[in-house]
mmCIF file of C-alpha atoms in Angstrom:
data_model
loop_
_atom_site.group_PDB
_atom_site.id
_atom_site.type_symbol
_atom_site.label_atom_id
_atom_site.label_comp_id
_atom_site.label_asym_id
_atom_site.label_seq_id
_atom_site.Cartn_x
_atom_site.Cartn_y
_atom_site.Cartn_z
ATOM 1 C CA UNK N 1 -56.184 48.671 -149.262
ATOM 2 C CA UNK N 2 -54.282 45.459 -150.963
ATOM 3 C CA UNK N 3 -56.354 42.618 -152.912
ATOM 4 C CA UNK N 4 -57.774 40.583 -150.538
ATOM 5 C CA UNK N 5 -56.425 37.064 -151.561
ATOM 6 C CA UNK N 6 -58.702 33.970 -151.557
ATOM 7 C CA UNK N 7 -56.140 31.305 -150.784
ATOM 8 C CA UNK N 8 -54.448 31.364 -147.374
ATOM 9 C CA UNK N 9 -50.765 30.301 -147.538
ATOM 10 C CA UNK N 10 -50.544 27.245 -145.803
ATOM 11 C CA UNK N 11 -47.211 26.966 -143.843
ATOM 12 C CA UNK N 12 -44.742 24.090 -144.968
ATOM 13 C CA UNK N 13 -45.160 21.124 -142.919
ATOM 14 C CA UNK N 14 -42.061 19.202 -142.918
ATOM 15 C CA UNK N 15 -41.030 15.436 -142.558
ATOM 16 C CA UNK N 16 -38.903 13.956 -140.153
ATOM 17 C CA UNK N 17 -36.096 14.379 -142.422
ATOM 18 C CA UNK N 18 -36.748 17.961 -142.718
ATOM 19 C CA UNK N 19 -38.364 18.047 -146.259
ATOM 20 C CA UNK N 20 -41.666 19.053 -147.303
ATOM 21 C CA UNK N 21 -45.119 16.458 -146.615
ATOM 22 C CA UNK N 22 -46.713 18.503 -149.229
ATOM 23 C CA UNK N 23 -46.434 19.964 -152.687
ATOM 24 C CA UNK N 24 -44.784 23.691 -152.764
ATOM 25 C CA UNK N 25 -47.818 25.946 -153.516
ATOM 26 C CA UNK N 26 -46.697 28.147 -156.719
ATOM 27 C CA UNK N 27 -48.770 31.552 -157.764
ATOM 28 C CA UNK N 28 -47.955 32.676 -161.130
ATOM 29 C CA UNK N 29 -48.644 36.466 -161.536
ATOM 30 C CA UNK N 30 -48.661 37.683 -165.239
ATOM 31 C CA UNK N 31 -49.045 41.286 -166.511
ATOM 32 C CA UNK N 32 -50.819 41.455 -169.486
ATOM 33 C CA UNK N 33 -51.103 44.628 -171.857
ATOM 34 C CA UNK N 34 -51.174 43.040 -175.569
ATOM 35 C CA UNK N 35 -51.756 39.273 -175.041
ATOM 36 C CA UNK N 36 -54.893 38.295 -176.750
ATOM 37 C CA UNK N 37 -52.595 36.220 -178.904
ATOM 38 C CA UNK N 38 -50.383 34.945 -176.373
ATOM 39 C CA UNK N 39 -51.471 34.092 -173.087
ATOM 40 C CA UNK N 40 -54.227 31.459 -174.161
ATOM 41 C CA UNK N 41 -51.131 29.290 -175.179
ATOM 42 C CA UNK N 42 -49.038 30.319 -171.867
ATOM 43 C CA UNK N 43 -52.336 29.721 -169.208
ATOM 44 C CA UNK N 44 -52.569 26.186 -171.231
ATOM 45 C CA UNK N 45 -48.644 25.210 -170.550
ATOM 46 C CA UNK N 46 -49.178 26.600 -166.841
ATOM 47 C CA UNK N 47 -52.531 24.222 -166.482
ATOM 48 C CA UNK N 48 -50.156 21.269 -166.695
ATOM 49 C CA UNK N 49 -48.229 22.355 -163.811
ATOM 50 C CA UNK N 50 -51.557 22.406 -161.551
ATOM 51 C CA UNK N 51 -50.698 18.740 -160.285
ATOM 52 C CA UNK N 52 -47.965 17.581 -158.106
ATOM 53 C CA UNK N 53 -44.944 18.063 -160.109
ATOM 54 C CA UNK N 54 -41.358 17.264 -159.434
ATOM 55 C CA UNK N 55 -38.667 19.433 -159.774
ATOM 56 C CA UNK N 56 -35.178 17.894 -161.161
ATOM 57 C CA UNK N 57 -33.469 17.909 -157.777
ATOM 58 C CA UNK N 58 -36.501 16.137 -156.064
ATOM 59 C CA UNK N 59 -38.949 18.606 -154.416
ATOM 60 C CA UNK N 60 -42.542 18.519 -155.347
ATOM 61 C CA UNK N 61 -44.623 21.571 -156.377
ATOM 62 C CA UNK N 62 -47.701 22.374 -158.207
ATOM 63 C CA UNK N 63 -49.429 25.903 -159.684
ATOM 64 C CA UNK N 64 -52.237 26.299 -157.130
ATOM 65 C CA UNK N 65 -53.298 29.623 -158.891
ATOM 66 C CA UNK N 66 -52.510 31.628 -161.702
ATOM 67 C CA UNK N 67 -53.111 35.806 -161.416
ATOM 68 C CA UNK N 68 -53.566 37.552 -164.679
ATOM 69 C CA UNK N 69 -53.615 41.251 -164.333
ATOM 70 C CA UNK N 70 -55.065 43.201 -167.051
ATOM 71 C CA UNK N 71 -53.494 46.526 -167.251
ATOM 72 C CA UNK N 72 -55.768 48.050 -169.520
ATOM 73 C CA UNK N 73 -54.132 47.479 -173.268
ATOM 74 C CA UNK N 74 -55.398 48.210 -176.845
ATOM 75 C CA UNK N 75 -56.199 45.296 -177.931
ATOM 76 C CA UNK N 76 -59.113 42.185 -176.703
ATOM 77 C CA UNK N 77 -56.974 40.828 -173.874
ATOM 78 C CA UNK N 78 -60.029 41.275 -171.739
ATOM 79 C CA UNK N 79 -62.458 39.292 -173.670
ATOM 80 C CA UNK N 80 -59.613 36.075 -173.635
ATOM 81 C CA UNK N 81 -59.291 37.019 -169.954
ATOM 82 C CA UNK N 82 -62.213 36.245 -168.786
ATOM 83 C CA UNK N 83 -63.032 33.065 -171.277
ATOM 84 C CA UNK N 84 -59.875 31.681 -169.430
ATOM 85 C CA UNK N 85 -61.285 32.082 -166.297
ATOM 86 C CA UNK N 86 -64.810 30.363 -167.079
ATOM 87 C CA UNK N 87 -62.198 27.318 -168.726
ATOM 88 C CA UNK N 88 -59.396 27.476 -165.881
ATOM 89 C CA UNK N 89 -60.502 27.078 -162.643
ATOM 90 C CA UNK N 90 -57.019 28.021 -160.870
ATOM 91 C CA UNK N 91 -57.021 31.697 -163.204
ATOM 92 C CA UNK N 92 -57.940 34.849 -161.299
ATOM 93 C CA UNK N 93 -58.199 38.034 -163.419
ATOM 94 C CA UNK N 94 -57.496 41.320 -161.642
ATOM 95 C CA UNK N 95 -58.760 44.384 -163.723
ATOM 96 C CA UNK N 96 -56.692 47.676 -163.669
ATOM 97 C CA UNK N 97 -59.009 50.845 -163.798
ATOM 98 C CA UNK N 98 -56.246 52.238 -166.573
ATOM 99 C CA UNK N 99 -52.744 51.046 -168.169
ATOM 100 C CA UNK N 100 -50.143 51.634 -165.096
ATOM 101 C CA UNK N 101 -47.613 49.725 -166.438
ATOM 102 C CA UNK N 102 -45.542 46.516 -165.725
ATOM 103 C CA UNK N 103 -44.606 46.730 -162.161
ATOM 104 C CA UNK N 104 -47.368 48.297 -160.755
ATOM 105 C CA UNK N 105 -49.646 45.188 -162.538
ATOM 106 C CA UNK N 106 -46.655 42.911 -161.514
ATOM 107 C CA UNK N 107 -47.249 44.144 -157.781
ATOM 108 C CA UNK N 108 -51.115 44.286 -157.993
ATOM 109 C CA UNK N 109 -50.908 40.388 -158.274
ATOM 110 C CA UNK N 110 -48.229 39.761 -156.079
ATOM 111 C CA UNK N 111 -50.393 41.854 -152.999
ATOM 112 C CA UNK N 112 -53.063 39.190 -154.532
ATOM 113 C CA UNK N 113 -51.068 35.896 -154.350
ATOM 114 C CA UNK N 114 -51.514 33.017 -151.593
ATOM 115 C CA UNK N 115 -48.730 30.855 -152.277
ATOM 116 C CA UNK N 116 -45.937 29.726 -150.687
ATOM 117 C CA UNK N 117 -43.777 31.372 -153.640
ATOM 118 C CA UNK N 118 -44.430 33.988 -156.062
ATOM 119 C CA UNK N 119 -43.555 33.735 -159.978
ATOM 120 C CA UNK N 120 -43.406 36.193 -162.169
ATOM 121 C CA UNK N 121 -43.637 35.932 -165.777
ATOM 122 C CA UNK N 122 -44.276 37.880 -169.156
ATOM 123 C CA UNK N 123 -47.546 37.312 -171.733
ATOM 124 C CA UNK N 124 -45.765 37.024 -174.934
ATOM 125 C CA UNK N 125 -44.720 32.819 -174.445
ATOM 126 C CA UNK N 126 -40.572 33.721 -174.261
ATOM 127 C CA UNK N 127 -40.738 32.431 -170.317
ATOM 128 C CA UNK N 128 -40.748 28.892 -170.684
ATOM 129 C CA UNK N 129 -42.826 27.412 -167.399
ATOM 130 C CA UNK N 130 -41.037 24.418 -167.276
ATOM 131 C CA UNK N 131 -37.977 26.191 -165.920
ATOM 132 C CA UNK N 132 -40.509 26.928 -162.530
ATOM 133 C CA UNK N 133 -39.158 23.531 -161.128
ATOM 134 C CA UNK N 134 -35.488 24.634 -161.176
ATOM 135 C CA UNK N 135 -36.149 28.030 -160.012
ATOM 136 C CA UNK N 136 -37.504 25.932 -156.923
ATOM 137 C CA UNK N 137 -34.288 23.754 -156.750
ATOM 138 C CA UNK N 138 -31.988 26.498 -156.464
ATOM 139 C CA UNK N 139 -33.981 28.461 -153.918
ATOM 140 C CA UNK N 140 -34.157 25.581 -151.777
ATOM 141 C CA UNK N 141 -30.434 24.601 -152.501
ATOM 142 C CA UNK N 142 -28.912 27.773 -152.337
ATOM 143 C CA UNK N 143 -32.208 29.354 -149.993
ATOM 144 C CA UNK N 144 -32.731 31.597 -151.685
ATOM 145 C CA UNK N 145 -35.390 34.003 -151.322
ATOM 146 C CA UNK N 146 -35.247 35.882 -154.791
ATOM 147 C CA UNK N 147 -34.280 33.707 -158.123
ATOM 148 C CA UNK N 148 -33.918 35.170 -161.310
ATOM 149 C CA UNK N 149 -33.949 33.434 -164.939
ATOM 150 C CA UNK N 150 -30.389 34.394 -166.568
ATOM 151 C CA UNK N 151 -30.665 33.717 -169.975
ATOM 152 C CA UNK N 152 -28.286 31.590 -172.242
ATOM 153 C CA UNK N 153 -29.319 32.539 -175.498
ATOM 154 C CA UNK N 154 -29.842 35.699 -177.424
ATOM 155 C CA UNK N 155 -33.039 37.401 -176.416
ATOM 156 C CA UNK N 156 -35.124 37.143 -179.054
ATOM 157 C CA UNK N 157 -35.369 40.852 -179.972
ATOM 158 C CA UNK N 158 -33.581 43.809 -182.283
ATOM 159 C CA UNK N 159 -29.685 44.198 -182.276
ATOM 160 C CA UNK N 160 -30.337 47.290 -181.201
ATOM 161 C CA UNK N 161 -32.739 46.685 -178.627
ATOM 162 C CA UNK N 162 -30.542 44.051 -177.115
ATOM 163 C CA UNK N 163 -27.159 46.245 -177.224
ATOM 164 C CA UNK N 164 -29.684 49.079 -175.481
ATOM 165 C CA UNK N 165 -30.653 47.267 -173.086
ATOM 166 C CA UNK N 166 -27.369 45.776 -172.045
ATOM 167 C CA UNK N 167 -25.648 49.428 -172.517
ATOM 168 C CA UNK N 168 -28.238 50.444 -169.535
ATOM 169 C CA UNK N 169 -27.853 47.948 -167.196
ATOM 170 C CA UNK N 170 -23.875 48.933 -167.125
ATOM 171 C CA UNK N 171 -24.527 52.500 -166.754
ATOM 172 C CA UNK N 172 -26.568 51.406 -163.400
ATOM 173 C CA UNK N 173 -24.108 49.218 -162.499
ATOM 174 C CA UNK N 174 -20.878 51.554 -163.200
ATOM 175 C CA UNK N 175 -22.190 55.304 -162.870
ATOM 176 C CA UNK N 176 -24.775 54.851 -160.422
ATOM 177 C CA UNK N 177 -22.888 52.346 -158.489
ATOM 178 C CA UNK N 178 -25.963 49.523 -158.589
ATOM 179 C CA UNK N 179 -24.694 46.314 -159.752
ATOM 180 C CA UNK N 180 -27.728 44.028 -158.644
ATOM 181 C CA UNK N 181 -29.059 45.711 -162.249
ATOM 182 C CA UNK N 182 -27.202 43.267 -164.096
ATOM 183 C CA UNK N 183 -29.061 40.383 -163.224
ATOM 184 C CA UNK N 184 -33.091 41.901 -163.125
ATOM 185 C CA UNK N 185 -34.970 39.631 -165.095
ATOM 186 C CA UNK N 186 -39.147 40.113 -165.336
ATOM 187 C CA UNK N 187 -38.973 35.866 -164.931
ATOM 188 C CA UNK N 188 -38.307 35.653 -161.527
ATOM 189 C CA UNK N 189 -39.533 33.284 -158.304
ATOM 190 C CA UNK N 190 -39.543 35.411 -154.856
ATOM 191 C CA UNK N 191 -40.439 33.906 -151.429
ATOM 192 C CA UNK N 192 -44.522 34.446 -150.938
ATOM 193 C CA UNK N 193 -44.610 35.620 -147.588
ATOM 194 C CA UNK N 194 -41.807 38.614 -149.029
ATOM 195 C CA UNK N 195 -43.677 39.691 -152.356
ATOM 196 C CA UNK N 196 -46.685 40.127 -150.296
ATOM 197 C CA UNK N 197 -45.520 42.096 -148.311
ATOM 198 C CA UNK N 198 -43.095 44.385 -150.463
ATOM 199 C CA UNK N 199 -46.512 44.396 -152.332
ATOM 200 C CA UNK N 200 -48.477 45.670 -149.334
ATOM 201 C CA UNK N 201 -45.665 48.607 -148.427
ATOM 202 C CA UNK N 202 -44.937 49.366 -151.989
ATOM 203 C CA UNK N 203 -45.905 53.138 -153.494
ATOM 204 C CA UNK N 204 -45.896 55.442 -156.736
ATOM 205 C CA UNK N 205 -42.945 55.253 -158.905
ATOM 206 C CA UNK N 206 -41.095 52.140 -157.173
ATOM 207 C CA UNK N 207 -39.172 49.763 -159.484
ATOM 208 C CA UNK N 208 -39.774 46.049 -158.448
ATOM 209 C CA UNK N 209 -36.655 44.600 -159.170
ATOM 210 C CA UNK N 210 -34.859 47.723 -157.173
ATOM 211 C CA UNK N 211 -37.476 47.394 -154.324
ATOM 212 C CA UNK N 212 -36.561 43.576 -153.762
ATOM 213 C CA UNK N 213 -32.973 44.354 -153.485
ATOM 214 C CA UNK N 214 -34.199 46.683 -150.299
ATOM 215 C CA UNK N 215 -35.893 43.473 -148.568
ATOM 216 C CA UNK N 216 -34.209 40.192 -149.956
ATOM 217 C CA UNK N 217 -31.068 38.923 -148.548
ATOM 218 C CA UNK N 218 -29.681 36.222 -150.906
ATOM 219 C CA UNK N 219 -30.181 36.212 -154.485
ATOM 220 C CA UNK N 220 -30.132 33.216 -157.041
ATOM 221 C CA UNK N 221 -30.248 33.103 -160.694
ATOM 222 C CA UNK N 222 -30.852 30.066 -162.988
ATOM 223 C CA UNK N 223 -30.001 29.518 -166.382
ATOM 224 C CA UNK N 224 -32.805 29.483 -168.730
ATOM 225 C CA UNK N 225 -33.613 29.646 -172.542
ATOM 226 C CA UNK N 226 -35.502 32.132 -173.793
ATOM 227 C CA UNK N 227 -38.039 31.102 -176.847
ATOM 228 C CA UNK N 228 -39.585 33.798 -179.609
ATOM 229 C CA UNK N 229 -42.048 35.820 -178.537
ATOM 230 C CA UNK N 230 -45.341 34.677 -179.861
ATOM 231 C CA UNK N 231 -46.061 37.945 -181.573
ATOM 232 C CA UNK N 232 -44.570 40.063 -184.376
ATOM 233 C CA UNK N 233 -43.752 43.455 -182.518
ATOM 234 C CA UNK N 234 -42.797 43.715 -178.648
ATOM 235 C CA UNK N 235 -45.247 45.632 -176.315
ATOM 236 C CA UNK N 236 -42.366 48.466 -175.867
ATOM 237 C CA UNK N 237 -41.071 50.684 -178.073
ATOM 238 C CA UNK N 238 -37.969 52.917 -176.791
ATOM 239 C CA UNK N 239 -39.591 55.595 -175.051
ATOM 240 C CA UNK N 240 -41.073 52.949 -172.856
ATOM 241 C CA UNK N 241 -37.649 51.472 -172.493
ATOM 242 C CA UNK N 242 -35.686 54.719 -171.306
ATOM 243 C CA UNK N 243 -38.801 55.522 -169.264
ATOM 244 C CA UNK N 244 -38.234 52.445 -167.261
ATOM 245 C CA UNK N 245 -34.327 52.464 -167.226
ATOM 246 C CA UNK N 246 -34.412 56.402 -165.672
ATOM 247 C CA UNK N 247 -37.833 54.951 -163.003
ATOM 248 C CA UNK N 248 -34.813 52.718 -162.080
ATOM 249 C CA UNK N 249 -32.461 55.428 -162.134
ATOM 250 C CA UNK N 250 -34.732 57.290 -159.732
ATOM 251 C CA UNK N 251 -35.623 54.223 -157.467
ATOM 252 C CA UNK N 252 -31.815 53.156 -156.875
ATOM 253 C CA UNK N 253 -30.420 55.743 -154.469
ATOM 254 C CA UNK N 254 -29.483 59.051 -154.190
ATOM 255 C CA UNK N 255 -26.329 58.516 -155.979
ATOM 256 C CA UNK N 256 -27.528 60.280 -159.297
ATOM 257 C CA UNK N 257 -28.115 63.505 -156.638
ATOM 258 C CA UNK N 258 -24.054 62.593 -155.581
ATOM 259 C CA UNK N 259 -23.312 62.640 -159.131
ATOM 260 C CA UNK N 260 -24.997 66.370 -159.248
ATOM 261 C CA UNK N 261 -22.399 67.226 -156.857
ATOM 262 C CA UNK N 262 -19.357 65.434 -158.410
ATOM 263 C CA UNK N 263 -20.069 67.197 -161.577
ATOM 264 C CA UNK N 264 -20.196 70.978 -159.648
ATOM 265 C CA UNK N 265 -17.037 70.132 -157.727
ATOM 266 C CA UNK N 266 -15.205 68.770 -161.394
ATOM 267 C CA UNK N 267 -16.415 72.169 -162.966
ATOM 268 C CA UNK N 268 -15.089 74.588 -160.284
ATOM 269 C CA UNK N 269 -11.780 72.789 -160.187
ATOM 270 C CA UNK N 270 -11.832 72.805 -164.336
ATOM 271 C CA UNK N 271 -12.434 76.868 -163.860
ATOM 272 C CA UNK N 272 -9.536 76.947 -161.300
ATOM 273 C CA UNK N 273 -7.174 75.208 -163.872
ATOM 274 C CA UNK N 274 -8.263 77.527 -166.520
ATOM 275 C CA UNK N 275 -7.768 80.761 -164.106
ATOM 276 C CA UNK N 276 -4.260 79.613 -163.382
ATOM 277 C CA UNK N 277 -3.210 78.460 -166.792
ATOM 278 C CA UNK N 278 -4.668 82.199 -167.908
ATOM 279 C CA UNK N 279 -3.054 84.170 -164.627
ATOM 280 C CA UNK N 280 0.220 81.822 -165.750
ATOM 281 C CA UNK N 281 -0.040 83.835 -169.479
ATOM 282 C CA UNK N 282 -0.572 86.773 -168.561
ATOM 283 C CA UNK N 283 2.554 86.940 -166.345
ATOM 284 C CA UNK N 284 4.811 85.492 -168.541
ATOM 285 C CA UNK N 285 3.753 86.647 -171.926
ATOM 286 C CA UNK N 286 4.462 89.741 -173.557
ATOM 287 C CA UNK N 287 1.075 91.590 -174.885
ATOM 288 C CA UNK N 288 -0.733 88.150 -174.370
ATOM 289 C CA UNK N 289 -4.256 88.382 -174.302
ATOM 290 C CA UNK N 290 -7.087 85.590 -174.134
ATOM 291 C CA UNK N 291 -8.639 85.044 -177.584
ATOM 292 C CA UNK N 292 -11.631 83.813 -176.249
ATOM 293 C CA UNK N 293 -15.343 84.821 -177.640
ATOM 294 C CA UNK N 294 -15.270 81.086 -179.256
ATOM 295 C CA UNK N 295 -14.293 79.492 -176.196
ATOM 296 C CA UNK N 296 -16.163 81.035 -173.433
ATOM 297 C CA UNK N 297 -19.333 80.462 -175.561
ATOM 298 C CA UNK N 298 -18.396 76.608 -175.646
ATOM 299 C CA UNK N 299 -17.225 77.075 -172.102
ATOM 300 C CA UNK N 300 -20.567 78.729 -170.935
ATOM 301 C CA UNK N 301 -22.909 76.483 -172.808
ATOM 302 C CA UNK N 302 -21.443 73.522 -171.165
ATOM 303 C CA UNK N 303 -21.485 74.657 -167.762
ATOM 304 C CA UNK N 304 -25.073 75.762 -168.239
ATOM 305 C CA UNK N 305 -25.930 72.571 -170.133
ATOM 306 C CA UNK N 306 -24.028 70.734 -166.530
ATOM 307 C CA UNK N 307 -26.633 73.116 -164.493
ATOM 308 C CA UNK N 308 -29.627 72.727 -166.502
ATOM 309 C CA UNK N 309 -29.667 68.867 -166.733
ATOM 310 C CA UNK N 310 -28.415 69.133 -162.880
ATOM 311 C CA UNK N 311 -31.921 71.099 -162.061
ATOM 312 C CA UNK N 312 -33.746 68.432 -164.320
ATOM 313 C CA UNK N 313 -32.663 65.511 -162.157
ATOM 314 C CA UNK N 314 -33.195 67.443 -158.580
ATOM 315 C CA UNK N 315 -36.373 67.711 -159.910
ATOM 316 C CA UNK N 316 -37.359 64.061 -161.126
ATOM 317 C CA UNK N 317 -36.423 63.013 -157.729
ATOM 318 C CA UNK N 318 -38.692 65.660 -156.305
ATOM 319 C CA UNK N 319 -41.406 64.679 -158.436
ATOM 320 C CA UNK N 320 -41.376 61.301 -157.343
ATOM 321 C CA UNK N 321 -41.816 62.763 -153.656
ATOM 322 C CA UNK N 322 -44.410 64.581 -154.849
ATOM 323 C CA UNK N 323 -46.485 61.502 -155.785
ATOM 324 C CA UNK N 324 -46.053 59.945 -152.618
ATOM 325 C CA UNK N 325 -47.081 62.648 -150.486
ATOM 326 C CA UNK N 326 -50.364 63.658 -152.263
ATOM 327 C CA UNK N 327 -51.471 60.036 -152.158
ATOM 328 C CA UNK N 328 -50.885 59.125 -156.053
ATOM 329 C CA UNK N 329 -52.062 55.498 -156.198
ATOM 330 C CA UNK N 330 -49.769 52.828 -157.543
ATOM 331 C CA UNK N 331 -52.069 50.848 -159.234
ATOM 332 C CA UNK N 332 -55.845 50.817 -158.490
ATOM 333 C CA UNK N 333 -58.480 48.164 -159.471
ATOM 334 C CA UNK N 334 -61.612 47.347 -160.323
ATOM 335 C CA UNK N 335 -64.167 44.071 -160.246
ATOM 336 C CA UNK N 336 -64.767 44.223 -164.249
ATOM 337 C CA UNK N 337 -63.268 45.012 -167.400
ATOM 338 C CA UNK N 338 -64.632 48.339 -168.867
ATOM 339 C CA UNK N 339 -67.858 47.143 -170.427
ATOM 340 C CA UNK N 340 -67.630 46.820 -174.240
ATOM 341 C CA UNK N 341 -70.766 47.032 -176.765
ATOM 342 C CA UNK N 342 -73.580 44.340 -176.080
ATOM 343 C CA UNK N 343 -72.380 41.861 -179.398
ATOM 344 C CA UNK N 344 -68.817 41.836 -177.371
ATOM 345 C CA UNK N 345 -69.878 41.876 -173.900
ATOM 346 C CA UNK N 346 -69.046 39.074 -172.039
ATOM 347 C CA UNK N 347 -70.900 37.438 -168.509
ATOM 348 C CA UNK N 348 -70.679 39.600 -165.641
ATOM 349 C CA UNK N 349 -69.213 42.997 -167.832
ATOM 350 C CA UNK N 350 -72.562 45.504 -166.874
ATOM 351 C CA UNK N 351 -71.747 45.036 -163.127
ATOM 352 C CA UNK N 352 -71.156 48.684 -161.267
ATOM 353 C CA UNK N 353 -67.385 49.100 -160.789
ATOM 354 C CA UNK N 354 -65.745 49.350 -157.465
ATOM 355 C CA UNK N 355 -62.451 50.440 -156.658
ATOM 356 C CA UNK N 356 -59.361 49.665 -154.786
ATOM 357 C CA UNK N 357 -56.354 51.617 -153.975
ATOM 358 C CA UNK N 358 -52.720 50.977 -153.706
ATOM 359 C CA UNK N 359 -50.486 53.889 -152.427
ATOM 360 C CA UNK N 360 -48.725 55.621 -149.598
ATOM 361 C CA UNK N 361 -51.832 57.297 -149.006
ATOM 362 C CA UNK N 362 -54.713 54.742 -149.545
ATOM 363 C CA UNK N 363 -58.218 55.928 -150.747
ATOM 364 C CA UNK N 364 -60.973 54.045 -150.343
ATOM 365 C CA UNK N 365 -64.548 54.694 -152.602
#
């Protein structure tokens, strides 16, 4: 079942002149894997937002909660987690029974939020939260349901991570035929009432930003400046990165099955070609014969290469399948941090842990 959320989103009462009587209630959902460093300072910039605030094109919001979601990292995030909640009143922690990953904690506080919108944003301190307010502006401006950040500096990572990351976003956009790629961004505002319930519906192996493109109709982005991240080494090395780039791959369509079948049909016309360029030889050549051990063994070792990684792909996609039939849980929770030795321990850590569910199939204990 989703996390029961203790705020009720209010609807938007409206003036005569059509604008809001009250603040825009914001919920900020945050991942967090390795931010015992970092999200102390970001939950303090956030706290100043918890008043009525004014956005630069005139609407009014204010941070009526912030979710942190620990998904279950190696370092003390829990211990700062919960000292932020006895200092913040507006921070909920949600505790993930193991490490699931960003989207899945991304969507275990989304199912959680009560506002009217929905932000999104990373522990490390490169979101900066006073771009919330212009988010705002250009979903009401443009309405907007879904706004992304679109950075206008250098991200503050590796050459290499950077060109890597960019290189995969065209492949998505050009070979799998997914341009909407080129603009996902983890710092993002969506529409409450939708990230609830995308969160509600969503299951194993879904990629956020490819699941909003399913239910969102228009899509802003807003220009924002990225700062350094408030640690020395990022939370994802590249495994992690191609891990996420081929979930996408997997989430956006059978068009990577289409290429399968592109790829058979360029192969059998490339051995037709080769059959009648042979045939053609043989006819008009005296004592011509094919020299061809070298050849066919290139030949034979691409076309099984073509089959091999053909079978691979068939085979991710039936994996993901897989999970959703049996019930494979997309994130589950629990009410406490995994209790650590009594000199660590912090209030309320030796409660018994119960568990909630998030899945195709939900299981209830």
């Amino acid at each position: 079942m989703p996390i029961p959320s203790t705020r009720t989103p209010r609807p938007a009462a409206v003036t005569s002149n059509g604008g809001p009587s009250r603040p825009h209630a914001v919920s900020v959902v945050v991942p967090i894997y390795r931010g015992e460093d970092t999200i102390g300072g970001l939950v303090a910039e956030l706290h100043e937002l918890t008043r009525p605030t004014e956005t630069p094109g005139g609407a009014t919001f204010q941070i009526d909660e912030i979710i942190l979601v620990h998904d279950r990292g190696p370092d003390r995030s829990d211990v700062v987690l919960q000292e932020l909640e006895r200092t913040y009143p507006e921070v909920r922690t949600i505790w993930l029974s193991r490490n699931f990953g960003q989207d899945a904690a991304t969507i275990a506080g989304m199912s959680a939020a009560g506002g009217d919108w929905i932000v999104t944003m990373d522990e490390d301190g490169q979101h900066d939260p006073r771009f919330i307010g212009s988010f705002l502006d250009a979903a009401l401006t443009e309405r907007a349901e879904l706004v992304y950040s679109k950075p206008s500096n250098t991200r503050p990572h590796g050459f290499l991570r950077n060109l890597t990351s960019r290189g995969a976003k065209l492949v998505l956009a050009t070979v799998f035929a997914f341009p909407d790629s080129t603009r996902f961004e983890s710092y993002r505002l969506i529409r409450g009432a939708i990230g609830r319930q995308l969160a509600d519906v969503a299951s194993n192996g879904v990629y956020l930003d490819v699941a909003l493109t399913w239910v969102v109709g228009s899509v802003a982005q807003v220009p924002v400046v990225l700062r350094a991240e408030g640690r020395e080494d990022s939370g994802y090395n590249y495994r992690r990165l191609f891990s996420l780039f081929w979930k996408m791959v997997l989430c956006s369509g059978t068009r990577g099955l289409r290429l399968v079948s592109l790829l058979g049909v360029t192969l059998a016309l490339c051995g037709v070609v080769m059959a009648g360029v042979i045939v053609y030889e043989a006819l008009t050549t005296d004592n011509w014969a094919p020299e061809g051990w070298a050849s066919m063994i290139v030949v034979l070792l691409l076309v099984a290469g073509a089959i091999l990684f053909s079978l691979g792909l068939i085979a991710e996609y039936l994996g993901v399948a897989l999970h959703i039939l049996v019930g494979k849980p997309l994130y589950l929770t629990v009410d406490s941090p995994t209790p650590r030795p009594l000199a660590a321990a912090g209030p309320g850590q030796d409660r018994e842990l119960t568990t909630t569910t998030k899945g195709t199939d939900r299981v209830e204990h």
